[in-house]
Structures are given as C-alpha cells and as structure tokens.
mmCIF file of C-alpha atoms in Angstrom:
data_model
loop_
_atom_site.group_PDB
_atom_site.id
_atom_site.type_symbol
_atom_site.label_atom_id
_atom_site.label_comp_id
_atom_site.label_asym_id
_atom_site.label_seq_id
_atom_site.Cartn_x
_atom_site.Cartn_y
_atom_site.Cartn_z
ATOM 1 C CA TRP I 17 76.329 120.384 77.765
ATOM 2 C CA ALA I 18 73.212 118.441 76.814
ATOM 3 C CA ASP I 19 75.311 115.277 76.404
ATOM 4 C CA LEU I 20 76.822 115.730 79.873
ATOM 5 C CA ALA I 21 73.398 116.329 81.405
ATOM 6 C CA ALA I 22 72.176 113.114 79.771
ATOM 7 C CA GLY I 23 75.122 111.202 81.241
ATOM 8 C CA ARG I 24 76.980 110.755 77.938
ATOM 9 C CA GLN I 25 80.725 111.173 78.225
ATOM 10 C CA LYS I 26 82.877 112.982 75.749
ATOM 11 C CA THR I 27 86.617 112.772 75.384
ATOM 12 C CA GLY I 28 89.100 115.158 73.867
ATOM 13 C CA ARG I 29 90.060 118.743 74.553
ATOM 14 C CA PHE I 30 87.502 121.408 75.349
ATOM 15 C CA HIS I 31 87.748 125.135 74.871
ATOM 16 C CA ARG I 32 86.710 127.329 77.796
ATOM 17 C CA VAL I 33 87.146 130.952 78.742
ATOM 18 C CA GLY I 34 88.850 131.326 82.111
ATOM 19 C CA LYS I 35 89.087 134.186 84.580
ATOM 20 C CA GLY I 36 89.945 137.470 82.994
ATOM 21 C CA GLY I 37 88.796 136.215 79.597
ATOM 22 C CA GLN I 38 91.873 134.068 79.021
ATOM 23 C CA GLU I 39 91.492 131.111 76.685
ATOM 24 C CA VAL I 40 91.754 127.701 78.380
ATOM 25 C CA TRP I 41 91.866 124.251 76.796
ATOM 26 C CA MET I 42 90.766 121.496 79.135
ATOM 27 C CA ALA I 43 91.153 117.741 78.791
ATOM 28 C CA PRO I 44 89.320 115.184 80.913
ATOM 29 C CA GLY I 45 91.464 113.891 83.745
ATOM 30 C CA VAL I 46 93.834 116.873 83.651
ATOM 31 C CA CYS I 47 93.658 119.412 86.480
ATOM 32 C CA PRO I 48 92.663 122.792 85.056
ATOM 33 C CA ARG I 49 94.942 124.638 87.537
ATOM 34 C CA CYS I 50 98.215 122.683 87.503
ATOM 35 C CA GLY I 51 97.953 120.194 84.631
ATOM 36 C CA SER I 52 98.329 117.037 86.778
ATOM 37 C CA ARG I 53 96.644 113.913 85.501
ATOM 38 C CA GLY I 54 94.172 112.136 87.752
ATOM 39 C CA GLN I 55 92.456 108.760 87.900
ATOM 40 C CA PRO I 56 88.634 108.761 87.774
ATOM 41 C CA VAL I 57 86.748 108.982 91.084
ATOM 42 C CA ALA I 58 83.049 108.166 91.380
ATOM 43 C CA TRP I 59 80.678 111.081 91.860
ATOM 44 C CA ARG I 60 79.276 109.403 94.983
ATOM 45 C CA THR I 61 82.755 109.386 96.559
ATOM 46 C CA VAL I 62 83.143 113.115 95.938
ATOM 47 C CA ALA I 63 79.576 113.754 97.113
ATOM 48 C CA ALA I 64 80.154 111.799 100.342
ATOM 49 C CA LEU I 65 83.278 113.803 101.162
ATOM 50 C CA THR I 66 81.979 117.307 100.461
ATOM 51 C CA ASN I 67 80.734 119.656 103.163
ATOM 52 C CA VAL I 68 79.269 122.141 100.671
ATOM 53 C CA ALA I 69 76.347 121.933 98.256
ATOM 54 C CA LEU I 70 76.680 118.810 96.142
ATOM 55 C CA PRO I 71 78.282 119.453 92.786
ATOM 56 C CA PRO I 72 76.233 118.417 89.752
ATOM 57 C CA ARG I 73 76.714 114.839 88.565
ATOM 58 C CA GLN I 74 79.799 114.676 86.394
ATOM 59 C CA ASN I 75 83.023 112.751 86.013
ATOM 60 C CA PHE I 76 85.573 113.650 88.697
ATOM 61 C CA TRP I 77 89.311 113.217 89.116
ATOM 62 C CA PRO I 78 91.569 114.010 92.074
ATOM 63 C CA CYS I 79 94.501 116.359 91.699
ATOM 64 C CA ARG I 80 97.271 114.647 93.683
ATOM 65 C CA ASP I 81 99.709 117.573 93.322
ATOM 66 C CA ALA I 82 100.288 118.653 96.938
ATOM 67 C CA ASP I 83 101.025 122.229 95.838
ATOM 68 C CA CYS I 84 97.761 122.682 93.890
ATOM 69 C CA ASP I 85 94.729 124.058 95.734
ATOM 70 C CA VAL I 86 92.347 121.827 93.730
ATOM 71 C CA VAL I 87 91.476 118.476 95.318
ATOM 72 C CA TYR I 88 88.807 117.343 92.834
ATOM 73 C CA PHE I 89 87.938 118.632 89.393
ATOM 74 C CA GLY I 90 85.082 117.626 87.154
ATOM 75 C CA ASP I 91 84.413 117.604 83.450
ATOM 76 C CA ALA I 92 81.478 119.988 83.937
ATOM 77 C CA GLY I 93 83.833 122.598 85.383
ATOM 78 C CA SER I 94 83.488 121.917 89.124
ATOM 79 C CA CYS I 95 86.610 122.369 91.235
ATOM 80 C CA LEU I 96 86.669 121.502 94.929
ATOM 81 C CA GLY I 97 89.375 122.536 97.380
ATOM 82 C CA LEU I 98 90.265 121.459 100.917
ATOM 83 C CA SER I 99 87.738 123.815 102.505
ATOM 84 C CA ASP I 100 84.980 122.083 100.501
ATOM 85 C CA LEU I 101 85.712 118.658 102.020
ATOM 86 C CA ARG I 102 84.948 116.904 105.316
ATOM 87 C CA VAL I 103 88.382 115.276 105.430
ATOM 88 C CA GLU I 104 91.825 116.225 104.179
ATOM 89 C CA PRO I 105 93.038 113.660 101.648
ATOM 90 C CA GLY I 106 96.391 112.134 102.525
ATOM 91 C CA PHE I 107 97.757 113.071 99.108
ATOM 92 C CA LYS I 108 97.327 116.758 100.047
ATOM 93 C CA ALA I 109 98.650 116.470 103.624
ATOM 94 C CA SER I 110 102.208 116.364 104.912
ATOM 95 C CA SER I 111 101.453 115.926 108.611
ATOM 96 C CA LYS I 112 102.096 112.661 110.436
ATOM 97 C CA GLU I 113 98.473 112.998 111.559
ATOM 98 C CA ARG I 114 97.271 112.419 108.009
ATOM 99 C CA LEU I 115 94.898 109.530 107.469
ATOM 100 C CA VAL I 116 96.134 106.423 105.683
ATOM 101 C CA CYS I 117 92.920 104.428 106.259
ATOM 102 C CA TYR I 118 89.682 106.375 106.000
ATOM 103 C CA CYS I 119 87.316 103.557 107.001
ATOM 104 C CA PHE I 120 88.954 102.822 110.366
ATOM 105 C CA LEU I 121 90.676 106.203 110.843
ATOM 106 C CA TYR I 122 94.278 105.011 111.067
ATOM 107 C CA ARG I 123 96.907 107.710 110.654
ATOM 108 C CA GLN I 124 100.528 107.725 109.520
ATOM 109 C CA VAL I 125 101.562 108.368 113.128
ATOM 110 C CA ASP I 126 99.790 105.144 114.200
ATOM 111 C CA ILE I 127 102.066 103.120 111.908
ATOM 112 C CA GLU I 128 105.151 104.965 113.101
ATOM 113 C CA THR I 129 104.256 104.619 116.789
ATOM 114 C CA GLU I 130 103.682 100.883 116.487
ATOM 115 C CA LEU I 131 106.938 100.403 114.561
ATOM 116 C CA ARG I 132 108.904 102.403 117.137
ATOM 117 C CA GLN I 133 107.394 100.438 120.035
ATOM 118 C CA THR I 134 107.467 96.913 118.613
ATOM 119 C CA SER I 135 109.632 97.161 115.458
ATOM 120 C CA LYS I 136 106.687 95.783 113.463
ATOM 121 C CA SER I 137 103.230 96.917 112.450
ATOM 122 C CA THR I 138 100.040 94.883 112.680
ATOM 123 C CA LEU I 139 97.939 97.707 111.275
ATOM 124 C CA LEU I 140 97.864 96.207 107.773
ATOM 125 C CA ASP I 141 96.669 92.863 109.163
ATOM 126 C CA ARG I 142 93.949 94.565 111.204
ATOM 127 C CA ILE I 143 92.701 96.500 108.191
ATOM 128 C CA GLN I 144 92.844 93.356 106.034
ATOM 129 C CA GLU I 145 90.659 91.499 108.575
ATOM 130 C CA GLU I 146 88.106 94.314 108.517
ATOM 131 C CA VAL I 147 88.105 94.383 104.707
ATOM 132 C CA GLU I 148 87.569 90.611 104.558
ATOM 133 C CA ALA I 149 84.699 90.974 107.049
ATOM 134 C CA ARG I 150 83.216 93.614 104.694
ATOM 135 C CA HIS I 151 83.334 96.341 107.344
ATOM 136 C CA CYS I 152 84.940 98.885 105.045
ATOM 137 C CA ALA I 153 83.500 101.402 102.604
ATOM 138 C CA CYS I 154 86.625 102.489 100.740
ATOM 139 C CA ASP I 155 84.650 103.251 97.594
ATOM 140 C CA VAL I 156 82.949 106.095 99.477
ATOM 141 C CA ARG I 157 85.283 107.041 102.345
ATOM 142 C CA HIS I 158 88.696 106.969 100.667
ATOM 143 C CA PRO I 159 89.312 110.157 98.639
ATOM 144 C CA THR I 160 90.324 108.105 95.592
ATOM 145 C CA GLY I 161 87.416 105.680 95.971
ATOM 146 C CA ARG I 162 89.876 102.789 96.183
ATOM 147 C CA CYS I 163 91.000 100.443 98.928
ATOM 148 C CA CYS I 164 93.771 101.802 101.152
ATOM 149 C CA LEU I 165 95.659 98.500 101.621
ATOM 150 C CA ARG I 166 98.281 99.208 98.951
ATOM 151 C CA GLU I 167 98.913 102.712 100.331
ATOM 152 C CA VAL I 168 99.128 101.420 103.913
ATOM 153 C CA ARG I 169 101.582 98.714 102.802
ATOM 154 C CA GLU I 170 103.746 101.282 100.975
ATOM 155 C CA GLU I 171 103.591 103.765 103.858
ATOM 156 C CA THR I 172 104.547 101.058 106.360
ATOM 157 C CA ALA I 173 107.552 100.057 104.223
ATOM 158 C CA ARG I 174 108.603 103.707 103.816
ATOM 159 C CA ILE I 175 108.395 104.410 107.551
ATOM 160 C CA ARG I 176 110.130 101.118 108.426
ATOM 161 C CA GLU I 177 113.002 101.969 106.080
ATOM 162 C CA ALA I 178 113.274 105.493 107.526
ATOM 163 C CA LEU I 179 113.396 104.113 111.080
ATOM 164 C CA PHE I 180 115.485 100.962 110.621
ATOM 165 C CA GLY I 181 117.235 101.300 107.255
ATOM 166 C CA LYS I 182 117.027 99.472 103.948
ATOM 167 C CA GLY I 183 116.230 95.766 104.078
ATOM 168 C CA SER I 184 114.455 96.121 107.418
ATOM 169 C CA GLU I 185 111.328 94.411 106.056
ATOM 170 C CA LEU I 186 113.131 91.139 106.824
ATOM 171 C CA ARG I 187 112.798 91.840 110.572
ATOM 172 C CA ASP I 188 109.085 90.977 110.704
#
C-alpha cells in the first residue's frame, strides 16, 4: 500500500479477501466482478465523471462488459458503478439516446436521424472540425479518456449498414 500511496505501480496478481471472507486474486486491468480486461483510464477522467466523493488516486480501468455493474475499477480497490457517475458511458448503454460524443453531446439517435433524413451523416465532419479547432476535451469528458472519432465512425457505419444494407458506405 505504501508503494501505491507514493505513486509507484506494481504489476502481477494480488491476493485480497472479498465479501464473506472469500479469497480473491486480482490482476491490474481485470475487473474484479466479471473478469473483463480494460484499457487504462487517467484518474482525472474518472474524477471528472464522478458525482460522489473522489476516489483516492490510483490506476483505473473501465469495465466495458454491459452486463457488469462496475464501470470503473482501480488497483487500490475502488469500484464505481453507474450511480456514481455524472454520465452513462456508451459502452454500458443500449438506448439510442446514448452519447457517442461526450464533448459536443451527440447521441446515437442523432446519427440515425441524419442518415434517415439525408442518407448521409455530417456529424463526423462536424466533430472533426471541433477537434481540429481544439474545442474538445475528450481526455476528461469521454469515459475512456480517448477521442470519440473512431467510435463515431464505427457507429455511423454500423447504423448506415443497418438502414441501407452492406456496401452502403459508397453512397456518400
């Protein structure tokens, strides 16, 4: 614990005692509830998205398993769920209202609506312009701490294919 408090990272498996006295082995980057692997997320990203007391500084990872109630888990034992956050991460949501861009608050339904009305989406271009103008803060606002452009591109392609069929990307 002293190493963690001093900001020194450790890797490997760690023995803990869970609820009811059961033995638990934890590994960094592996959700303690479901075993999913996560990519590192900066503490400041997690801190910016929480609506509860800030967790202690530690390394955090998101649990992207939609069925797991953990959204973020840390190597100092912190686990945060949906009720602990200001915004529901898209990787935990199934609604068309889910956010795909957290800086400019674009939702999945915005992509679908534009595609239905015009058979193309300019949302990606609009976000790209804002990113180039340095108006975004993905490192803090996006639940993974990464830029949303790749996810928006993939979501647009998925919705386009669902609406117009395979190969429809050639229509733009």
